[in-house]
């Protein structure tokens, strides 16, 4: 699956349903120890299997992370985007 195909799947009603379920399962907060943020949450797949759609994994294959911890997990620098008024 290409990145573009995967991105399109993240708008699919089945993924939105699964994402909401996982967020609720983890208390709608970041799972990183000591974080507990409740905004800008992302559902992270622990593993991927060729041919599976994003929502076809068991609940145990997911973790909830805030945007900062999710980027850190993938080794991507986190820069907070703040809109500065003029």
PDB file of N, CA and C in Angstrom:
ATOM      1  N   UNK A   1       0.856  -1.165   0.000  1.00  0.00           N
ATOM      2  CA  UNK A   1       0.000   0.000   0.000  1.00  0.00           C
ATOM      3  C   UNK A   1       0.910   1.239   0.000  1.00  0.00           C
ATOM      4  N   UNK A   2       0.606   2.167  -0.855  1.00  0.00           N
ATOM      5  CA  UNK A   2       1.391   3.398  -0.920  1.00  0.00           C
ATOM      6  C   UNK A   2       1.000   4.330   0.226  1.00  0.00           C
ATOM      7  N   UNK A   3       1.844   5.330   0.479  1.00  0.00           N
ATOM      8  CA  UNK A   3       1.526   6.309   1.521  1.00  0.00           C
ATOM      9  C   UNK A   3       0.233   7.048   1.191  1.00  0.00           C
ATOM     10  N   UNK A   4       0.024   7.334  -0.088  1.00  0.00           N
ATOM     11  CA  UNK A   4      -1.194   8.037  -0.505  1.00  0.00           C
ATOM     12  C   UNK A   4      -2.437   7.175  -0.255  1.00  0.00           C
ATOM     13  N   UNK A   5      -2.352   5.882  -0.592  1.00  0.00           N
ATOM     14  CA  UNK A   5      -3.473   4.974  -0.332  1.00  0.00           C
ATOM     15  C   UNK A   5      -3.756   4.883   1.169  1.00  0.00           C
ATOM     16  N   UNK A   6      -2.677   4.757   1.959  1.00  0.00           N
ATOM     17  CA  UNK A   6      -2.834   4.666   3.406  1.00  0.00           C
ATOM     18  C   UNK A   6      -3.503   5.936   3.942  1.00  0.00           C
ATOM     19  N   UNK A   7      -3.037   7.079   3.482  1.00  0.00           N
ATOM     20  CA  UNK A   7      -3.607   8.359   3.916  1.00  0.00           C
ATOM     21  C   UNK A   7      -5.103   8.420   3.598  1.00  0.00           C
ATOM     22  N   UNK A   8      -5.494   7.940   2.427  1.00  0.00           N
ATOM     23  CA  UNK A   8      -6.912   7.920   2.052  1.00  0.00           C
ATOM     24  C   UNK A   8      -7.718   7.020   2.982  1.00  0.00           C
ATOM     25  N   UNK A   9      -7.136   5.914   3.426  1.00  0.00           N
ATOM     26  CA  UNK A   9      -7.837   5.007   4.338  1.00  0.00           C
ATOM     27  C   UNK A   9      -8.117   5.662   5.684  1.00  0.00           C
ATOM     28  N   UNK A  10      -7.321   6.648   6.067  1.00  0.00           N
ATOM     29  CA  UNK A  10      -7.513   7.301   7.358  1.00  0.00           C
ATOM     30  C   UNK A  10      -8.739   8.204   7.384  1.00  0.00           C
ATOM     31  N   UNK A  11      -9.362   8.393   6.229  1.00  0.00           N
ATOM     32  CA  UNK A  11     -10.624   9.136   6.165  1.00  0.00           C
ATOM     33  C   UNK A  11     -11.824   8.205   6.042  1.00  0.00           C
ATOM     34  N   UNK A  12     -11.572   6.909   5.986  1.00  0.00           N
ATOM     35  CA  UNK A  12     -12.624   5.916   5.813  1.00  0.00           C
ATOM     36  C   UNK A  12     -13.446   5.797   7.105  1.00  0.00           C
ATOM     37  N   UNK A  13     -14.764   5.663   7.004  1.00  0.00           N
ATOM     38  CA  UNK A  13     -15.608   5.534   8.204  1.00  0.00           C
ATOM     39  C   UNK A  13     -15.190   4.388   9.123  1.00  0.00           C
ATOM     40  N   UNK A  14     -14.688   3.291   8.574  1.00  0.00           N
ATOM     41  CA  UNK A  14     -14.265   2.164   9.425  1.00  0.00           C
ATOM     42  C   UNK A  14     -13.056   2.546  10.273  1.00  0.00           C
ATOM     43  N   UNK A  15     -12.113   3.329   9.698  1.00  0.00           N
ATOM     44  CA  UNK A  15     -10.961   3.761  10.491  1.00  0.00           C
ATOM     45  C   UNK A  15     -11.397   4.763  11.551  1.00  0.00           C
ATOM     46  N   UNK A  16     -12.263   5.689  11.200  1.00  0.00           N
ATOM     47  CA  UNK A  16     -12.732   6.689  12.164  1.00  0.00           C
ATOM     48  C   UNK A  16     -13.414   5.995  13.344  1.00  0.00           C
ATOM     49  N   UNK A  17     -14.215   4.981  13.050  1.00  0.00           N
ATOM     50  CA  UNK A  17     -14.878   4.201  14.103  1.00  0.00           C
ATOM     51  C   UNK A  17     -13.846   3.496  14.984  1.00  0.00           C
ATOM     52  N   UNK A  18     -12.850   2.852  14.364  1.00  0.00           N
ATOM     53  CA  UNK A  18     -11.809   2.139  15.113  1.00  0.00           C
ATOM     54  C   UNK A  18     -10.982   3.128  15.932  1.00  0.00           C
ATOM     55  N   UNK A  19     -10.620   4.246  15.323  1.00  0.00           N
ATOM     56  CA  UNK A  19      -9.826   5.264  16.012  1.00  0.00           C
ATOM     57  C   UNK A  19     -10.558   5.760  17.257  1.00  0.00           C
ATOM     58  N   UNK A  20     -11.834   6.080  17.115  1.00  0.00           N
ATOM     59  CA  UNK A  20     -12.619   6.558  18.255  1.00  0.00           C
ATOM     60  C   UNK A  20     -12.688   5.507  19.352  1.00  0.00           C
ATOM     61  N   UNK A  21     -12.824   4.257  18.965  1.00  0.00           N
ATOM     62  CA  UNK A  21     -12.864   3.149  19.926  1.00  0.00           C
ATOM     63  C   UNK A  21     -11.539   3.052  20.691  1.00  0.00           C
ATOM     64  N   UNK A  22     -10.425   3.148  19.981  1.00  0.00           N
ATOM     65  CA  UNK A  22      -9.106   3.041  20.613  1.00  0.00           C
ATOM     66  C   UNK A  22      -8.865   4.239  21.535  1.00  0.00           C
ATOM     67  N   UNK A  23      -9.225   5.430  21.087  1.00  0.00           N
ATOM     68  CA  UNK A  23      -9.077   6.610  21.943  1.00  0.00           C
ATOM     69  C   UNK A  23      -9.836   6.421  23.252  1.00  0.00           C
ATOM     70  N   UNK A  24     -11.072   5.962  23.161  1.00  0.00           N
ATOM     71  CA  UNK A  24     -11.881   5.738  24.363  1.00  0.00           C
ATOM     72  C   UNK A  24     -11.267   4.645  25.239  1.00  0.00           C
ATOM     73  N   UNK A  25     -10.774   3.596  24.612  1.00  0.00           N
ATOM     74  CA  UNK A  25     -10.179   2.478  25.358  1.00  0.00           C
ATOM     75  C   UNK A  25      -8.996   2.942  26.203  1.00  0.00           C
ATOM     76  N   UNK A  26      -8.238   3.902  25.691  1.00  0.00           N
ATOM     77  CA  UNK A  26      -7.069   4.411  26.400  1.00  0.00           C
ATOM     78  C   UNK A  26      -7.360   5.700  27.166  1.00  0.00           C
ATOM     79  N   UNK A  27      -8.635   5.988  27.393  1.00  0.00           N
ATOM     80  CA  UNK A  27      -9.015   7.116  28.231  1.00  0.00           C
ATOM     81  C   UNK A  27      -8.851   8.477  27.585  1.00  0.00           C
ATOM     82  N   UNK A  28      -8.790   8.514  26.246  1.00  0.00           N
ATOM     83  CA  UNK A  28      -8.661   9.781  25.516  1.00  0.00           C
ATOM     84  C   UNK A  28      -7.488  10.620  26.024  1.00  0.00           C
ATOM     85  N   UNK A  29      -6.353   9.954  26.262  1.00  0.00           N
ATOM     86  CA  UNK A  29      -5.147  10.668  26.685  1.00  0.00           C
ATOM     87  C   UNK A  29      -3.914   9.935  26.169  1.00  0.00           C
ATOM     88  N   UNK A  30      -2.816  10.670  26.104  1.00  0.00           N
ATOM     89  CA  UNK A  30      -1.555  10.101  25.639  1.00  0.00           C
ATOM     90  C   UNK A  30      -1.111   8.997  26.590  1.00  0.00           C
ATOM     91  N   UNK A  31      -0.638   7.894  26.030  1.00  0.00           N
ATOM     92  CA  UNK A  31      -0.220   6.750  26.827  1.00  0.00           C
ATOM     93  C   UNK A  31       1.233   6.834  27.287  1.00  0.00           C
ATOM     94  N   UNK A  32       1.959   7.838  26.799  1.00  0.00           N
ATOM     95  CA  UNK A  32       3.353   7.989  27.203  1.00  0.00           C
ATOM     96  C   UNK A  32       3.406   8.281  28.693  1.00  0.00           C
ATOM     97  N   UNK A  33       4.257   7.577  29.392  1.00  0.00           N
ATOM     98  CA  UNK A  33       4.335   7.699  30.843  1.00  0.00           C
ATOM     99  C   UNK A  33       4.573   9.153  31.256  1.00  0.00           C
ATOM    100  N   UNK A  34       3.719   9.643  32.132  1.00  0.00           N
ATOM    101  CA  UNK A  34       3.856  10.988  32.667  1.00  0.00           C
ATOM    102  C   UNK A  34       3.286  12.086  31.786  1.00  0.00           C
ATOM    103  N   UNK A  35       2.769  11.772  30.606  1.00  0.00           N
ATOM    104  CA  UNK A  35       2.276  12.801  29.699  1.00  0.00           C
ATOM    105  C   UNK A  35       0.812  13.137  29.982  1.00  0.00           C
ATOM    106  N   UNK A  36      -0.066  12.221  29.687  1.00  0.00           N
ATOM    107  CA  UNK A  36      -1.511  12.380  29.916  1.00  0.00           C
ATOM    108  C   UNK A  36      -2.162  13.530  29.157  1.00  0.00           C
ATOM    109  N   UNK A  37      -1.544  14.020  28.080  1.00  0.00           N
ATOM    110  CA  UNK A  37      -2.192  15.067  27.274  1.00  0.00           C
ATOM    111  C   UNK A  37      -3.479  14.519  26.683  1.00  0.00           C
ATOM    112  N   UNK A  38      -4.432  15.427  26.485  1.00  0.00           N
ATOM    113  CA  UNK A  38      -5.729  15.027  25.942  1.00  0.00           C
ATOM    114  C   UNK A  38      -6.038  15.705  24.616  1.00  0.00           C
ATOM    115  N   UNK A  39      -5.096  16.475  24.079  1.00  0.00           N
ATOM    116  CA  UNK A  39      -5.299  17.168  22.803  1.00  0.00           C
ATOM    117  C   UNK A  39      -4.282  16.684  21.781  1.00  0.00           C
ATOM    118  N   UNK A  40      -4.638  16.833  20.514  1.00  0.00           N
ATOM    119  CA  UNK A  40      -3.767  16.431  19.401  1.00  0.00           C
ATOM    120  C   UNK A  40      -3.333  14.969  19.527  1.00  0.00           C
ATOM    121  N   UNK A  41      -4.308  14.097  19.804  1.00  0.00           N
ATOM    122  CA  UNK A  41      -4.020  12.679  19.984  1.00  0.00           C
ATOM    123  C   UNK A  41      -4.016  11.944  18.653  1.00  0.00           C
ATOM    124  N   UNK A  42      -3.131  10.952  18.560  1.00  0.00           N
ATOM    125  CA  UNK A  42      -3.013  10.128  17.365  1.00  0.00           C
ATOM    126  C   UNK A  42      -2.978   8.668  17.780  1.00  0.00           C
ATOM    127  N   UNK A  43      -3.585   7.817  16.973  1.00  0.00           N
ATOM    128  CA  UNK A  43      -3.585   6.386  17.242  1.00  0.00           C
ATOM    129  C   UNK A  43      -2.462   5.767  16.428  1.00  0.00           C
ATOM    130  N   UNK A  44      -1.517   5.146  17.123  1.00  0.00           N
ATOM    131  CA  UNK A  44      -0.324   4.567  16.510  1.00  0.00           C
ATOM    132  C   UNK A  44      -0.457   3.049  16.386  1.00  0.00           C
ATOM    133  N   UNK A  45      -0.166   2.530  15.191  1.00  0.00           N
ATOM    134  CA  UNK A  45      -0.087   1.083  14.981  1.00  0.00           C
ATOM    135  C   UNK A  45       1.280   0.614  15.478  1.00  0.00           C
ATOM    136  N   UNK A  46       1.312  -0.385  16.335  1.00  0.00           N
ATOM    137  CA  UNK A  46       2.580  -0.931  16.817  1.00  0.00           C
ATOM    138  C   UNK A  46       3.272  -1.722  15.713  1.00  0.00           C
ATOM    139  N   UNK A  47       2.485  -2.439  14.905  1.00  0.00           N
ATOM    140  CA  UNK A  47       3.032  -3.214  13.790  1.00  0.00           C
ATOM    141  C   UNK A  47       2.098  -3.092  12.596  1.00  0.00           C
ATOM    142  N   UNK A  48       2.627  -3.433  11.432  1.00  0.00           N
ATOM    143  CA  UNK A  48       1.839  -3.456  10.199  1.00  0.00           C
ATOM    144  C   UNK A  48       1.991  -4.823   9.536  1.00  0.00           C
ATOM    145  N   UNK A  49       0.938  -5.242   8.844  1.00  0.00           N
ATOM    146  CA  UNK A  49       0.942  -6.488   8.085  1.00  0.00           C
ATOM    147  C   UNK A  49       0.476  -6.165   6.677  1.00  0.00           C
ATOM    148  N   UNK A  50       1.264  -6.593   5.680  1.00  0.00           N
ATOM    149  CA  UNK A  50       0.880  -6.355   4.287  1.00  0.00           C
ATOM    150  C   UNK A  50      -0.521  -6.879   4.022  1.00  0.00           C
ATOM    151  N   UNK A  51      -1.305  -6.066   3.347  1.00  0.00           N
ATOM    152  CA  UNK A  51      -2.640  -6.473   2.956  1.00  0.00           C
ATOM    153  C   UNK A  51      -3.738  -6.127   3.945  1.00  0.00           C
ATOM    154  N   UNK A  52      -3.361  -5.727   5.161  1.00  0.00           N
ATOM    155  CA  UNK A  52      -4.384  -5.360   6.154  1.00  0.00           C
ATOM    156  C   UNK A  52      -4.704  -3.885   6.040  1.00  0.00           C
ATOM    157  N   UNK A  53      -5.964  -3.575   6.196  1.00  0.00           N
ATOM    158  CA  UNK A  53      -6.402  -2.191   6.236  1.00  0.00           C
ATOM    159  C   UNK A  53      -6.194  -1.653   7.652  1.00  0.00           C
ATOM    160  N   UNK A  54      -6.047  -0.347   7.815  1.00  0.00           N
ATOM    161  CA  UNK A  54      -5.704   0.208   9.134  1.00  0.00           C
ATOM    162  C   UNK A  54      -6.621  -0.218  10.278  1.00  0.00           C
ATOM    163  N   UNK A  55      -7.884  -0.485  10.001  1.00  0.00           N
ATOM    164  CA  UNK A  55      -8.850  -0.834  11.052  1.00  0.00           C
ATOM    165  C   UNK A  55      -8.976  -2.338  11.275  1.00  0.00           C
ATOM    166  N   UNK A  56      -8.215  -3.140  10.543  1.00  0.00           N
ATOM    167  CA  UNK A  56      -8.347  -4.599  10.643  1.00  0.00           C
ATOM    168  C   UNK A  56      -7.420  -5.238  11.680  1.00  0.00           C
ATOM    169  N   UNK A  57      -6.819  -4.452  12.520  1.00  0.00           N
ATOM    170  CA  UNK A  57      -5.902  -4.961  13.535  1.00  0.00           C
ATOM    171  C   UNK A  57      -6.620  -5.089  14.873  1.00  0.00           C
ATOM    172  N   UNK A  58      -6.147  -5.996  15.735  1.00  0.00           N
ATOM    173  CA  UNK A  58      -6.748  -6.101  17.070  1.00  0.00           C
ATOM    174  C   UNK A  58      -6.410  -4.859  17.904  1.00  0.00           C
ATOM    175  N   UNK A  59      -7.239  -4.566  18.869  1.00  0.00           N
ATOM    176  CA  UNK A  59      -7.054  -3.384  19.712  1.00  0.00           C
ATOM    177  C   UNK A  59      -5.661  -3.333  20.343  1.00  0.00           C
ATOM    178  N   UNK A  60      -5.100  -4.476  20.665  1.00  0.00           N
ATOM    179  CA  UNK A  60      -3.804  -4.541  21.329  1.00  0.00           C
ATOM    180  C   UNK A  60      -2.665  -4.051  20.439  1.00  0.00           C
ATOM    181  N   UNK A  61      -2.925  -3.883  19.140  1.00  0.00           N
ATOM    182  CA  UNK A  61      -1.888  -3.437  18.213  1.00  0.00           C
ATOM    183  C   UNK A  61      -1.789  -1.906  18.151  1.00  0.00           C
ATOM    184  N   UNK A  62      -2.560  -1.218  18.977  1.00  0.00           N
ATOM    185  CA  UNK A  62      -2.593   0.243  18.944  1.00  0.00           C
ATOM    186  C   UNK A  62      -2.162   0.836  20.279  1.00  0.00           C
ATOM    187  N   UNK A  63      -1.687   2.063  20.192  1.00  0.00           N
ATOM    188  CA  UNK A  63      -1.405   2.868  21.372  1.00  0.00           C
ATOM    189  C   UNK A  63      -1.790   4.306  21.024  1.00  0.00           C
ATOM    190  N   UNK A  64      -2.211   5.066  22.003  1.00  0.00           N
ATOM    191  CA  UNK A  64      -2.586   6.462  21.786  1.00  0.00           C
ATOM    192  C   UNK A  64      -1.419   7.345  22.234  1.00  0.00           C
ATOM    193  N   UNK A  65      -1.007   8.237  21.330  1.00  0.00           N
ATOM    194  CA  UNK A  65       0.076   9.165  21.628  1.00  0.00           C
ATOM    195  C   UNK A  65      -0.326  10.573  21.223  1.00  0.00           C
ATOM    196  N   UNK A  66       0.163  11.555  21.967  1.00  0.00           N
ATOM    197  CA  UNK A  66      -0.026  12.937  21.530  1.00  0.00           C
ATOM    198  C   UNK A  66       0.866  13.144  20.305  1.00  0.00           C
ATOM    199  N   UNK A  67       0.604  14.209  19.579  1.00  0.00           N
ATOM    200  CA  UNK A  67       1.357  14.469  18.347  1.00  0.00           C
ATOM    201  C   UNK A  67       2.867  14.498  18.618  1.00  0.00           C
ATOM    202  N   UNK A  68       3.274  15.151  19.693  1.00  0.00           N
ATOM    203  CA  UNK A  68       4.704  15.248  20.003  1.00  0.00           C
ATOM    204  C   UNK A  68       5.326  13.879  20.229  1.00  0.00           C
ATOM    205  N   UNK A  69       4.709  13.038  21.063  1.00  0.00           N
ATOM    206  CA  UNK A  69       5.278  11.723  21.350  1.00  0.00           C
ATOM    207  C   UNK A  69       5.212  10.804  20.133  1.00  0.00           C
ATOM    208  N   UNK A  70       4.185  10.958  19.307  1.00  0.00           N
ATOM    209  CA  UNK A  70       4.096  10.144  18.099  1.00  0.00           C
ATOM    210  C   UNK A  70       5.243  10.480  17.151  1.00  0.00           C
ATOM    211  N   UNK A  71       5.503  11.760  16.958  1.00  0.00           N
ATOM    212  CA  UNK A  71       6.624  12.163  16.099  1.00  0.00           C
ATOM    213  C   UNK A  71       7.949  11.675  16.689  1.00  0.00           C
ATOM    214  N   UNK A  72       8.127  11.849  17.992  1.00  0.00           N
ATOM    215  CA  UNK A  72       9.354  11.378  18.642  1.00  0.00           C
ATOM    216  C   UNK A  72       9.541   9.878  18.455  1.00  0.00           C
ATOM    217  N   UNK A  73       8.451   9.129  18.556  1.00  0.00           N
ATOM    218  CA  UNK A  73       8.505   7.674  18.381  1.00  0.00           C
ATOM    219  C   UNK A  73       9.062   7.307  17.016  1.00  0.00           C
ATOM    220  N   UNK A  74       8.711   8.106  16.001  1.00  0.00           N
ATOM    221  CA  UNK A  74       9.164   7.850  14.635  1.00  0.00           C
ATOM    222  C   UNK A  74      10.466   8.585  14.295  1.00  0.00           C
ATOM    223  N   UNK A  75      11.046   9.279  15.275  1.00  0.00           N
ATOM    224  CA  UNK A  75      12.302   9.987  15.040  1.00  0.00           C
ATOM    225  C   UNK A  75      12.146  11.258  14.231  1.00  0.00           C
ATOM    226  N   UNK A  76      10.949  11.843  14.244  1.00  0.00           N
ATOM    227  CA  UNK A  76      10.673  13.069  13.506  1.00  0.00           C
ATOM    228  C   UNK A  76      10.717  14.231  14.493  1.00  0.00           C
ATOM    229  N   UNK A  77      11.505  15.263  14.195  1.00  0.00           N
ATOM    230  CA  UNK A  77      11.541  16.416  15.101  1.00  0.00           C
ATOM    231  C   UNK A  77      10.153  17.034  15.252  1.00  0.00           C
ATOM    232  N   UNK A  78       9.815  17.402  16.460  1.00  0.00           N
ATOM    233  CA  UNK A  78       8.517  18.010  16.730  1.00  0.00           C
ATOM    234  C   UNK A  78       8.690  19.508  16.837  1.00  0.00           C
ATOM    235  N   UNK A  79       7.950  20.218  16.021  1.00  0.00           N
ATOM    236  CA  UNK A  79       7.911  21.673  16.125  1.00  0.00           C
ATOM    237  C   UNK A  79       6.454  22.059  16.280  1.00  0.00           C
ATOM    238  N   UNK A  80       6.157  22.670  17.377  1.00  0.00           N
ATOM    239  CA  UNK A  80       4.770  23.057  17.668  1.00  0.00           C
ATOM    240  C   UNK A  80       4.379  24.216  16.756  1.00  0.00           C
ATOM    241  N   UNK A  81       3.283  24.049  16.079  1.00  0.00           N
ATOM    242  CA  UNK A  81       2.795  25.072  15.177  1.00  0.00           C
ATOM    243  C   UNK A  81       1.831  25.974  15.924  1.00  0.00           C
ATOM    244  N   UNK A  82       2.245  27.199  16.149  1.00  0.00           N
ATOM    245  CA  UNK A  82       1.405  28.161  16.850  1.00  0.00           C
ATOM    246  C   UNK A  82       1.107  29.307  15.892  1.00  0.00           C
ATOM    247  N   UNK A  83      -0.148  29.620  15.786  1.00  0.00           N
ATOM    248  CA  UNK A  83      -0.565  30.741  14.947  1.00  0.00           C
ATOM    249  C   UNK A  83      -0.357  32.026  15.751  1.00  0.00           C
ATOM    250  N   UNK A  84       0.465  32.896  15.227  1.00  0.00           N
ATOM    251  CA  UNK A  84       0.717  34.153  15.908  1.00  0.00           C
ATOM    252  C   UNK A  84      -0.156  35.232  15.281  1.00  0.00           C
ATOM    253  N   UNK A  85      -0.981  35.864  16.104  1.00  0.00           N
ATOM    254  CA  UNK A  85      -1.855  36.926  15.619  1.00  0.00           C
ATOM    255  C   UNK A  85      -1.057  38.138  15.166  1.00  0.00           C
ATOM    256  N   UNK A  86      -1.644  38.887  14.279  1.00  0.00           N
ATOM    257  CA  UNK A  86      -0.950  40.078  13.774  1.00  0.00           C
ATOM    258  C   UNK A  86      -1.433  41.302  14.487  1.00  0.00           C
TER     259      UNK A  86
END
